[in-house]
mmCIF file of C-alpha atoms in Angstrom:
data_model
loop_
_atom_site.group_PDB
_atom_site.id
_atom_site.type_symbol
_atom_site.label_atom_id
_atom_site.label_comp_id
_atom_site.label_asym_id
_atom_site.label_seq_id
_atom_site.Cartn_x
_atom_site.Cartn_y
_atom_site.Cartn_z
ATOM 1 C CA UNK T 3 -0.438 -31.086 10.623
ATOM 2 C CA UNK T 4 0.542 -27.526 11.082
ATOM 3 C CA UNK T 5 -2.046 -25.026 10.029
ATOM 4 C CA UNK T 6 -1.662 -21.160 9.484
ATOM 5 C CA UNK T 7 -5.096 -19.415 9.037
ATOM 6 C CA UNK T 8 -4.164 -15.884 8.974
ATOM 7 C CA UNK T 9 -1.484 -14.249 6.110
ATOM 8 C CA UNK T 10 -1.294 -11.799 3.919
ATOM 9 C CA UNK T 11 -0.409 -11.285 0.034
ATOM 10 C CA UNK T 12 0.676 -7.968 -1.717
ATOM 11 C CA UNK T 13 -2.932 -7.200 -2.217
ATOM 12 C CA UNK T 14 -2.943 -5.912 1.441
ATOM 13 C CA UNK T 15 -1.914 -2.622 1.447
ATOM 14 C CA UNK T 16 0.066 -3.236 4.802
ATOM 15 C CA UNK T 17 1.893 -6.366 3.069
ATOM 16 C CA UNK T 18 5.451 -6.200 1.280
ATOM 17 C CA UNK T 19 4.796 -6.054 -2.653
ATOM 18 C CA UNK T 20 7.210 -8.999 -2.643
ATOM 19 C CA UNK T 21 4.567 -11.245 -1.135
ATOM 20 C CA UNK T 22 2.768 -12.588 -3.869
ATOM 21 C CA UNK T 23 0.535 -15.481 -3.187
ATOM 22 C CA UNK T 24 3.047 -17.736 -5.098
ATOM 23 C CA UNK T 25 5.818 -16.771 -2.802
ATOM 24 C CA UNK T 26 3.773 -17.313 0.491
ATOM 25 C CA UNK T 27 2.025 -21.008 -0.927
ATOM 26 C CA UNK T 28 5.952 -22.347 -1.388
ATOM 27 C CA UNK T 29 7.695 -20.703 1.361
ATOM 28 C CA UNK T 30 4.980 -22.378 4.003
ATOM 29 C CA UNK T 31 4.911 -25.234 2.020
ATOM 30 C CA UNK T 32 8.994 -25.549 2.624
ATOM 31 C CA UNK T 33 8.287 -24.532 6.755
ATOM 32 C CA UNK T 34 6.170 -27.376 6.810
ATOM 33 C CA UNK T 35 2.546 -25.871 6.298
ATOM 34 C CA UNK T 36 -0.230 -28.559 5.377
ATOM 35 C CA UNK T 37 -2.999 -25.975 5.061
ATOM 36 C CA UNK T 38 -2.445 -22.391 5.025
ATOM 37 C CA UNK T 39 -4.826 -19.399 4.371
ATOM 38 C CA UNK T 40 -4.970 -16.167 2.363
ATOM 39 C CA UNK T 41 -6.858 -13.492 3.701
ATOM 40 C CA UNK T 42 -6.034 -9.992 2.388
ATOM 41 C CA UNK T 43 -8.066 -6.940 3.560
ATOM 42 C CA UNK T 44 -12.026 -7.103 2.926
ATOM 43 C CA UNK T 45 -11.059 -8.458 -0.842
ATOM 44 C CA UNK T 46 -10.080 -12.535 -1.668
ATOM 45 C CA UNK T 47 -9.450 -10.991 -4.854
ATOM 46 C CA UNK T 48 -5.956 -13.199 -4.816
ATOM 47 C CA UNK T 49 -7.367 -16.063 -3.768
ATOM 48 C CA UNK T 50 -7.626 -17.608 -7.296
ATOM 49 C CA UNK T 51 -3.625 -17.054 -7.844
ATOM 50 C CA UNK T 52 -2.978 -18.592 -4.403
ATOM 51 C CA UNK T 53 -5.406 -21.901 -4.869
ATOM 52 C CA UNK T 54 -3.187 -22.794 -8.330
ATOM 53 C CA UNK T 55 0.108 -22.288 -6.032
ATOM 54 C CA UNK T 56 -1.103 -24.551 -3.000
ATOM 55 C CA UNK T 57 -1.602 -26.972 -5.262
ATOM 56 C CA UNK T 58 1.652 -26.743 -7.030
ATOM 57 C CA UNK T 59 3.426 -26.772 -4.008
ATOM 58 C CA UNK T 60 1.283 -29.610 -2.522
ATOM 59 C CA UNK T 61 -0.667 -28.021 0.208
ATOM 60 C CA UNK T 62 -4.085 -27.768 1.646
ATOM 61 C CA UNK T 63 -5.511 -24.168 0.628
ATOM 62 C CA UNK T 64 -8.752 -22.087 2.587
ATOM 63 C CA UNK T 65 -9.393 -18.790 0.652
ATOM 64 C CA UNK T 66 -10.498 -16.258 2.807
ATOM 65 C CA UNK T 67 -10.829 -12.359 3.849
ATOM 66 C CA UNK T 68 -9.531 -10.008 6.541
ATOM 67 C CA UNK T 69 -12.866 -8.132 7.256
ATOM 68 C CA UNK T 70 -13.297 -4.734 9.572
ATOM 69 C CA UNK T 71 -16.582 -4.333 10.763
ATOM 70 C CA UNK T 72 -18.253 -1.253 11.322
ATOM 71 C CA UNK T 73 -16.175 -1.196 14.941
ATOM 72 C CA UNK T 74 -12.698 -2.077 13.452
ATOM 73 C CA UNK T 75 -12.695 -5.391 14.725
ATOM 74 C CA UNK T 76 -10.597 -7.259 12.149
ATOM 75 C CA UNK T 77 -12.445 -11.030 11.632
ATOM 76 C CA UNK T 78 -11.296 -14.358 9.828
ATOM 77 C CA UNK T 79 -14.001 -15.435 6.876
ATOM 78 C CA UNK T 80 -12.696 -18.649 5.325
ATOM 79 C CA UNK T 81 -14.119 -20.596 2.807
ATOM 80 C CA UNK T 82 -13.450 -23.837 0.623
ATOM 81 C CA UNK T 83 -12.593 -22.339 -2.452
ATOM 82 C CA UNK T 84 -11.764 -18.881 -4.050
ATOM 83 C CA UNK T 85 -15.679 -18.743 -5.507
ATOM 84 C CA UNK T 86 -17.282 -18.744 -2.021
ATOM 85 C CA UNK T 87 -15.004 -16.356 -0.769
ATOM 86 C CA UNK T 88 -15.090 -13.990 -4.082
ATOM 87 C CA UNK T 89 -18.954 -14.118 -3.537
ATOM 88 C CA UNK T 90 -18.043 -12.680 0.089
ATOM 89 C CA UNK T 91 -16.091 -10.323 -1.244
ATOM 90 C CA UNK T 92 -18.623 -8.717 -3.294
ATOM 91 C CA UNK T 93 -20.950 -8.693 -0.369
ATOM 92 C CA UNK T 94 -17.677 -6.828 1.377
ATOM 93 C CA UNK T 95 -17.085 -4.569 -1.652
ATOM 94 C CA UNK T 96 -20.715 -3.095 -1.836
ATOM 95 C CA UNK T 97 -20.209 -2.535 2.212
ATOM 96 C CA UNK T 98 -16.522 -0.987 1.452
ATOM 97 C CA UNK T 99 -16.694 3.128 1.661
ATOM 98 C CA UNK T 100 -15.038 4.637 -1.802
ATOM 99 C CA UNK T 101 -12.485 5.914 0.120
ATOM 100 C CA UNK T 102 -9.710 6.692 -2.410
ATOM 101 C CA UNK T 103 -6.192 4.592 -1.535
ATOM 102 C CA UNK T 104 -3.554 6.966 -0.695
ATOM 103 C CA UNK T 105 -0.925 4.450 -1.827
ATOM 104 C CA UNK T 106 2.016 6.165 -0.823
ATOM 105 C CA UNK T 107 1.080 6.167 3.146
ATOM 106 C CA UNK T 108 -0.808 3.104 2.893
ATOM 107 C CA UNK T 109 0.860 1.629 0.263
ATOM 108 C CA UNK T 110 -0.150 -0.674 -3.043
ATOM 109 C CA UNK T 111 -2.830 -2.929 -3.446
ATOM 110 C CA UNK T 112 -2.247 -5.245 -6.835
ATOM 111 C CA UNK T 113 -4.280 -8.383 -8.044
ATOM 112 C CA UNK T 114 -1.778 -10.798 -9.467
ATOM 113 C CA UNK T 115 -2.112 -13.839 -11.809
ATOM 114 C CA UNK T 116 -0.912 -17.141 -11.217
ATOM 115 C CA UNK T 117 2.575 -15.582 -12.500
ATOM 116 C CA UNK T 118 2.881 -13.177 -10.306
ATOM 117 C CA UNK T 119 1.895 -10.511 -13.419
ATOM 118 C CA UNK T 120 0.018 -7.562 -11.893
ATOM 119 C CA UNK T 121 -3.672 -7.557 -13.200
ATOM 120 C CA UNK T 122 -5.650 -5.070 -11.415
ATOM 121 C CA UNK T 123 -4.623 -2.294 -9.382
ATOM 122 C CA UNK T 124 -7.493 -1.795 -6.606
ATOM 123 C CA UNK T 125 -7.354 1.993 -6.243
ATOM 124 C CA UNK T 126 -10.242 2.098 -3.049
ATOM 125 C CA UNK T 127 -8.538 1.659 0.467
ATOM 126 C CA UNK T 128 -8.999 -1.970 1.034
ATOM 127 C CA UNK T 129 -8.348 -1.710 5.058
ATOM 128 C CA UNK T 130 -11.270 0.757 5.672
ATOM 129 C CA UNK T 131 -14.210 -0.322 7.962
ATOM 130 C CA UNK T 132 -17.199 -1.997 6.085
ATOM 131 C CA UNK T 133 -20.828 -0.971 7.233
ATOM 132 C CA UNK T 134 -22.046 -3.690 8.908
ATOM 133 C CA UNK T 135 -21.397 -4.641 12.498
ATOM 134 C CA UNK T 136 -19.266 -7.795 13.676
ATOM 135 C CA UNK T 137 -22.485 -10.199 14.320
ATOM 136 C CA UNK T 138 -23.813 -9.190 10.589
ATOM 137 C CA UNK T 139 -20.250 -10.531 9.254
ATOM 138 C CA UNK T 140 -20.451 -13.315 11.315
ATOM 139 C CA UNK T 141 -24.167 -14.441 10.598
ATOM 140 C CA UNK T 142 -23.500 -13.633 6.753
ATOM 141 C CA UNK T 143 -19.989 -15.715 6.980
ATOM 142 C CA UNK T 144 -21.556 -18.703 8.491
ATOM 143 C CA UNK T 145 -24.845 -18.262 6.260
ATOM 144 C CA UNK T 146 -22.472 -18.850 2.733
ATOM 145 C CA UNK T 147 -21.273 -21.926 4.838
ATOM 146 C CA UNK T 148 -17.612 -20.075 5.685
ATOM 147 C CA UNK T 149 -15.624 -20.531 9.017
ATOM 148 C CA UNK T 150 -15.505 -16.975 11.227
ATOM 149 C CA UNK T 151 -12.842 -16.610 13.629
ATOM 150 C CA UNK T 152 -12.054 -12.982 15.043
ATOM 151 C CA UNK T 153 -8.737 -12.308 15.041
ATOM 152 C CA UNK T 154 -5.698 -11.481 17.416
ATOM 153 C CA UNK T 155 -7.996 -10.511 19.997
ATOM 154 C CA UNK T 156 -6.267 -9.346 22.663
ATOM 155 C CA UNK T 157 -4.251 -6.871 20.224
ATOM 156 C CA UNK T 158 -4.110 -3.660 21.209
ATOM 157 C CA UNK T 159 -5.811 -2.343 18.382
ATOM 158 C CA UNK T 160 -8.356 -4.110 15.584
ATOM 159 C CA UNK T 161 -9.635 -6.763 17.781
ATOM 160 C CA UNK T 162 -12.719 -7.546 19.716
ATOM 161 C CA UNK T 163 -11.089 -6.810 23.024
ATOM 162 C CA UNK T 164 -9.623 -3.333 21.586
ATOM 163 C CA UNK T 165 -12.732 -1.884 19.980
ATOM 164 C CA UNK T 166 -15.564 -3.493 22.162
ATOM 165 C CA UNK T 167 -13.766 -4.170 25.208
ATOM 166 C CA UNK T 168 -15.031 -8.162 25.414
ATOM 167 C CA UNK T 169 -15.678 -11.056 22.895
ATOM 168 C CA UNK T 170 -19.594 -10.918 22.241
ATOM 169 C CA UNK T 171 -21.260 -14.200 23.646
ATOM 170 C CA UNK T 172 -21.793 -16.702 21.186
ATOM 171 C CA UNK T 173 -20.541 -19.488 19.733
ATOM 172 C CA UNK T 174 -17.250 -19.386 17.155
ATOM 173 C CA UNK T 175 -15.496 -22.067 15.363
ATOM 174 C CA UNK T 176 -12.429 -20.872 16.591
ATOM 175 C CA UNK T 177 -10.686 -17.431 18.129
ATOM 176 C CA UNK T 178 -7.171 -16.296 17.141
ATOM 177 C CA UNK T 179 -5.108 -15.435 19.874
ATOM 178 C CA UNK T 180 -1.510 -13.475 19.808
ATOM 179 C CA UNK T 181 0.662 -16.960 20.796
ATOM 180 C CA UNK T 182 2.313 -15.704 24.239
ATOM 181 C CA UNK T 183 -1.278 -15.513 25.525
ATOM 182 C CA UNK T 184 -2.841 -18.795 23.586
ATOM 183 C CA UNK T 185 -3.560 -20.718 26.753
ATOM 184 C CA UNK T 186 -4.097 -18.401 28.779
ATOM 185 C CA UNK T 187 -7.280 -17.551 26.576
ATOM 186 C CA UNK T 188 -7.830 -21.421 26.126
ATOM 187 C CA UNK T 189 -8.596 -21.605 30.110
ATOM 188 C CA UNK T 190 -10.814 -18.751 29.760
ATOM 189 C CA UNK T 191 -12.492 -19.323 27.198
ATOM 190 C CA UNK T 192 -12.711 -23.534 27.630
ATOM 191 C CA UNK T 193 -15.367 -24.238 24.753
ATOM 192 C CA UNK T 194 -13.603 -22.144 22.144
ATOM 193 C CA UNK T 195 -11.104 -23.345 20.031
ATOM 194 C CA UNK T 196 -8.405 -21.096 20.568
ATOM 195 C CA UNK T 197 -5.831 -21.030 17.050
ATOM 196 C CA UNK T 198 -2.501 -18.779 16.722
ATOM 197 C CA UNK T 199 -1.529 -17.472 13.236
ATOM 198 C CA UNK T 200 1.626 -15.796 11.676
ATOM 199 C CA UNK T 201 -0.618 -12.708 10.237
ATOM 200 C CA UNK T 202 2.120 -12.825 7.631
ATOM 201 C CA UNK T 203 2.628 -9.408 5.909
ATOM 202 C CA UNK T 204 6.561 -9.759 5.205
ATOM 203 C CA UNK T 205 7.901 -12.872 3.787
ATOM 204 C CA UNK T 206 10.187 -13.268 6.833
ATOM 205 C CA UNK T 207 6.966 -13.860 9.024
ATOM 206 C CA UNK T 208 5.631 -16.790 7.111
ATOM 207 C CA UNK T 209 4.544 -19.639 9.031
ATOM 208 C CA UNK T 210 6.135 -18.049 11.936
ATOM 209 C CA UNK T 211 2.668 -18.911 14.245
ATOM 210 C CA UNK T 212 1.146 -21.712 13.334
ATOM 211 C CA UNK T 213 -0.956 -24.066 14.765
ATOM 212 C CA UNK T 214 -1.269 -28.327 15.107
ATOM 213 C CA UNK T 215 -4.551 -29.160 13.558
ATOM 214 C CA UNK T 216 -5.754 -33.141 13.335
ATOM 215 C CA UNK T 217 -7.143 -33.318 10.433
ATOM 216 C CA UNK T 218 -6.768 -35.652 6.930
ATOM 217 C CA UNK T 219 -9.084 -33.550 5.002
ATOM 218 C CA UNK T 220 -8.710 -29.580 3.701
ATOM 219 C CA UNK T 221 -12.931 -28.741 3.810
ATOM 220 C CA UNK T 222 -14.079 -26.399 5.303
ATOM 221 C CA UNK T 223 -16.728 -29.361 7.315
ATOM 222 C CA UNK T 224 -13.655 -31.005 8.403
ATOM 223 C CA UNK T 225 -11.748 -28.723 9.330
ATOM 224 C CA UNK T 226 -14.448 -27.011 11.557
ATOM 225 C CA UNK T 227 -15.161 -30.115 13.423
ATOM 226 C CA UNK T 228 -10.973 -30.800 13.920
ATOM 227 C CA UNK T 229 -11.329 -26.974 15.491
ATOM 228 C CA UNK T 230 -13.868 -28.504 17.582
ATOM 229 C CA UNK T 231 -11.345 -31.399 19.035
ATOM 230 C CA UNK T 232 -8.634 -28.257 20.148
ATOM 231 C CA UNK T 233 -10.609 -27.745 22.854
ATOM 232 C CA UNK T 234 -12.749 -31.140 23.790
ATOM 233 C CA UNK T 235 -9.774 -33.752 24.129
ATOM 234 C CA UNK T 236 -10.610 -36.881 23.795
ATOM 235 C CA UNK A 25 -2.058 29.108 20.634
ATOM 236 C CA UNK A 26 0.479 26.812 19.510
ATOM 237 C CA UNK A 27 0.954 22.992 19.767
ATOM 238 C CA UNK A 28 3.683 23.238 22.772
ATOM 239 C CA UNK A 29 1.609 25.456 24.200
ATOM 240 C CA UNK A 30 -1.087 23.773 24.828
ATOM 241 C CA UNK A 31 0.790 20.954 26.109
ATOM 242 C CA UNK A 32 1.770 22.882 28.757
ATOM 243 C CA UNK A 33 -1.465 24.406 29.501
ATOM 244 C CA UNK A 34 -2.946 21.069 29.341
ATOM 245 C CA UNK A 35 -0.249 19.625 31.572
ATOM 246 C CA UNK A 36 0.272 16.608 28.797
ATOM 247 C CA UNK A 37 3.236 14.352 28.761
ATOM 248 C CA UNK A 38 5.172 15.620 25.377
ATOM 249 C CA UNK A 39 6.612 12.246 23.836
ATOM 250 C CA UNK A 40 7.396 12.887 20.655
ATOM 251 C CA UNK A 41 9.719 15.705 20.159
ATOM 252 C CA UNK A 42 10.368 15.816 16.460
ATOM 253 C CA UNK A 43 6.939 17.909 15.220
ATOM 254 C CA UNK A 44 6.185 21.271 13.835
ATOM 255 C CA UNK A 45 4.813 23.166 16.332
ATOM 256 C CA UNK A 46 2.122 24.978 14.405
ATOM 257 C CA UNK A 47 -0.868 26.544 15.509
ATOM 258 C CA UNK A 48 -4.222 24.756 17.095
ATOM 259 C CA UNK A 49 -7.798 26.213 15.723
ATOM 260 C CA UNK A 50 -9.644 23.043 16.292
ATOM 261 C CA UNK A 51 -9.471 19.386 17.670
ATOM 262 C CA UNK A 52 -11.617 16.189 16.780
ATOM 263 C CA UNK A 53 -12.155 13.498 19.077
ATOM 264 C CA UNK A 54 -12.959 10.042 18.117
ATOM 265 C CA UNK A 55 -11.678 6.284 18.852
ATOM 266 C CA UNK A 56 -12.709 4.847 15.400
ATOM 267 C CA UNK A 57 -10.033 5.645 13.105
ATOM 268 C CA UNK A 58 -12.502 4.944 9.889
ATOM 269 C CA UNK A 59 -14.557 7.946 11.521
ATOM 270 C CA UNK A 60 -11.119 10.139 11.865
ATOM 271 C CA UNK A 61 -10.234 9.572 8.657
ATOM 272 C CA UNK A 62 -13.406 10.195 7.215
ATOM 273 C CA UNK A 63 -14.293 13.656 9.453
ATOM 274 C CA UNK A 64 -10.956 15.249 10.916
ATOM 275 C CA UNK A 65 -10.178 17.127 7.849
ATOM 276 C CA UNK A 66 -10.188 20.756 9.972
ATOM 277 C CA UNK A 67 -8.748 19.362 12.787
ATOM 278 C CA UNK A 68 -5.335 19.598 14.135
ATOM 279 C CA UNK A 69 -5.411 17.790 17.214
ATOM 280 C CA UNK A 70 -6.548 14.127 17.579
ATOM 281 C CA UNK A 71 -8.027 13.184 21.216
ATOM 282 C CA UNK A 72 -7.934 9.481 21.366
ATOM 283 C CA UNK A 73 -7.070 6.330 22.657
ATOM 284 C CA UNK A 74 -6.271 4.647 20.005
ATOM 285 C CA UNK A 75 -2.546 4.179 20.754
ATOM 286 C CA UNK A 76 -0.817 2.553 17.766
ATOM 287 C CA UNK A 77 0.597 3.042 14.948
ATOM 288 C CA UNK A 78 -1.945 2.729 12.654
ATOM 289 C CA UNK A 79 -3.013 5.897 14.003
ATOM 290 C CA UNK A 80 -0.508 7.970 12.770
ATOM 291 C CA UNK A 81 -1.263 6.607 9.092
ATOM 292 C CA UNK A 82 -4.664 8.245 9.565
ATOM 293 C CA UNK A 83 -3.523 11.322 11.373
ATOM 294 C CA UNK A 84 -1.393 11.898 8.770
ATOM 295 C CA UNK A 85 -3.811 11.523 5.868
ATOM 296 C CA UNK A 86 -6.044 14.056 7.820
ATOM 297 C CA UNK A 87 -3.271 16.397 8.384
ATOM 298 C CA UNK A 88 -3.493 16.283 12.024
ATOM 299 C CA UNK A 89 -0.332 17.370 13.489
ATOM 300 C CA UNK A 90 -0.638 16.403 17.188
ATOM 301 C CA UNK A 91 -2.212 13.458 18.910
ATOM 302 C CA UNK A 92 -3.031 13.247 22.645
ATOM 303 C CA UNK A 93 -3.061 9.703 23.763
ATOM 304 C CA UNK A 94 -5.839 9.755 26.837
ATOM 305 C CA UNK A 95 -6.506 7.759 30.048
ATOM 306 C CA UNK A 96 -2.595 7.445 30.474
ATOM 307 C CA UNK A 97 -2.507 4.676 27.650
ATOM 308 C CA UNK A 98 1.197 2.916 26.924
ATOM 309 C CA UNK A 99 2.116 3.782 23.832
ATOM 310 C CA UNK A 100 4.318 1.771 21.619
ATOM 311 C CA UNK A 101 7.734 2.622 20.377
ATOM 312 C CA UNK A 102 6.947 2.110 16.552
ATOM 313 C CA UNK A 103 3.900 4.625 17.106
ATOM 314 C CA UNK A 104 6.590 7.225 18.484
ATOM 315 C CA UNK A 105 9.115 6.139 15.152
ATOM 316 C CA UNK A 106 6.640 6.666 12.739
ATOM 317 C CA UNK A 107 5.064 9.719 14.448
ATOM 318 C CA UNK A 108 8.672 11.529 14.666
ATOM 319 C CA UNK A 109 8.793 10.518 10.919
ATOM 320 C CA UNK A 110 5.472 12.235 9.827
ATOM 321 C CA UNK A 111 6.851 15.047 12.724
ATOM 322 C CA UNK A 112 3.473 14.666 14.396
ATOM 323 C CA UNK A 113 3.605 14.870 17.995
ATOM 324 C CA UNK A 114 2.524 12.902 20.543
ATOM 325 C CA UNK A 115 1.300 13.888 24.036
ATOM 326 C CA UNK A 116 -0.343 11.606 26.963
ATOM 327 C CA UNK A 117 -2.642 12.878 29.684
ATOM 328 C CA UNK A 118 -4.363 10.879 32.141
ATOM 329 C CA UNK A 119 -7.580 12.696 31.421
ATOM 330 C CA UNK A 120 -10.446 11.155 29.583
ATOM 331 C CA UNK A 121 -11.522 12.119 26.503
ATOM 332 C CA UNK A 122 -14.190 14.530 27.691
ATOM 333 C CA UNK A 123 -12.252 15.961 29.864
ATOM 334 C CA UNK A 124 -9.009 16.722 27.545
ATOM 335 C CA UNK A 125 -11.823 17.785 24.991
ATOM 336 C CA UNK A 126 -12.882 20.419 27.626
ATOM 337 C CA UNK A 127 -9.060 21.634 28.241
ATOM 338 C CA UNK A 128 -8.539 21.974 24.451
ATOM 339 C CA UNK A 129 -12.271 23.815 23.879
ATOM 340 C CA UNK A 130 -11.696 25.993 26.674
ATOM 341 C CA UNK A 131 -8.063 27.158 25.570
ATOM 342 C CA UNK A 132 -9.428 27.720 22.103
ATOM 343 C CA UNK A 133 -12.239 29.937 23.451
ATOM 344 C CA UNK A 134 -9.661 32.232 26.008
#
């Protein structure tokens, strides 16, 4: 099935007001989407919204974050359900400086309902740098049982390979990759699952990058070992 | 001294020509744009590397008014729209960042 990991709602600062989570569930679920992502800026605060649209529309939802470590690398958390990740985003919130959102450079950041009614407007810049370092978001992402993927990282800015200069050593279920360069990154990095994503911000860029993932079953488990199988053919 | 200037003392590459050239009484160098955003308040020259857009969001916000792109870093055409739009300018060197640092310090101090 085709997966997309990486988009954006109107809770992203960066991201068109007109992309509610509503909007982005059906218009990936009509592109052919199976299971498709949210993850908004160091918040999953419209995960909820998006989890009662996936299933409307009939597809497989992860809830997730956006998060920028302490080095501006921007990194995939994704969890089973908008709980887990909410829990994350506390951790993220208490990590988040109270830098005051500027919203006319930066732009609006609104928590919607399930209707697309505005319920919240977070008024702390959501894109800001969080104090702890990329392997403290990874070990705290995998501790709660989440999937961490760093994202688009050969970007030129945001990504491991733009703030650090090199992906840290380790082990990842999966690193996102701009699509041009996918397996080019695949060959150097062989025991890595390498994914592409439509890092949707504007409703014209859903499911513009997604992915072919083998798998029956939306959990996070299942989904982690299908990761696995993108890069160990059998 | 003013923003064009220094560009010429500095022997930078001016990019961007749509900015107010108004005068330079201090610069801040960083690459972390959390750090410029949160400390560059005084300054009005960014020395970075950081070449993209999201840059000028931040320059902006701390009322820089030129940037100077080191190392001789490509910088992208929506960086130079949104720059001419903010009328911040944009220079390139092929200096480091110590070293254009030094060139800016030392023209402030003549």
């Amino acid at each position: 099935m085709l997966a997309d990991l990486h988009n954006h709602s109107c809770l992203s600062p960066c991201a068109s007001l007109e992309m509610s989570p509503r909007r982005l569930a059906w218009e990936a679920a009509a592109a052919g989407i199976g299971l498709l992502a949210l993850t908004d800026h160091n918040s999953a605060r419209n995960t909820p919204a998006f989890f009662v649209a996936c299933r409307e529309a009939d597809i497989m939802p992860l809830a997730g974050l956006e998060i920028t470590t302490r080095e501006e690398c921007h990194v995939l958390a994704l969890f089973d359900d908008p709980e887990d990740a909410l829990a994350m985003g506390e951790w993220v919130w208490e990590a988040l400086p109270a830098y005051p959102l500027d919203a006319e450079r930066f732009g609006d950041q609104p928590v919607v309902d399930k209707n697309e009614n505005i319920v919240e407007m977070i008024d702390r810049l959501l894109t800001s740098s969080i104090e702890y370092v990329f392997h403290e978001v990874q070990h705290e992402t995998e501790r709660r049982g989440g999937l961490f993927i760093p994202a688009h990282i050969n970007r030129q800015a945001f990504s491991v390979e733009s703030q650090l200069g090199f992906l840290p050593p380790g082990t990842y279920d999966a690193i996102e990759v701009l699509a041009p360069e996918a397996e080019t990154y695949q060959q150097r990095y062989p025991n890595i699952p390498v994914i592409t994503s439509s890092d949707a911000h504007l409703p014209n860029q859903i499911a513009t990058q997604p992915f072919c993932l083998q798998t029956k079953e939306g959990t996070i488990s299942a989904i982690r070992k299908s990761l696995r199988a993108l890069c160990s053919p059998q | 001294m003013k923003l064009s200037e220094m560009a010429t003392h500095a022997n930078w590459a001016s990019l961007q020509p749509e900015f107010v050239d108004s005068e330079v009484e201090a610069a801040y160098t960083s690459d972390l744009l959390s750090d410029v955003m949160a400390n560059a308040h005084d300054a009005d020259v960014l020395i970075t590397i950081q070449a993209h857009n999201n840059t000028i969001a931040v320059a902006s916000l701390a009322g820089i008014k030129g940037i100077v792109i080191c190392n001789d870093r490509s910088i992208p055409e929506d960086m130079l729209a949104s720059a001419a739009k903010e009328k911040i300018a944009i220079f390139r060197t092929s200096q480091n960042q110590f070293q254009t640092s030094q060139t800016v310090a030392n023209a402030l101090d003549a």
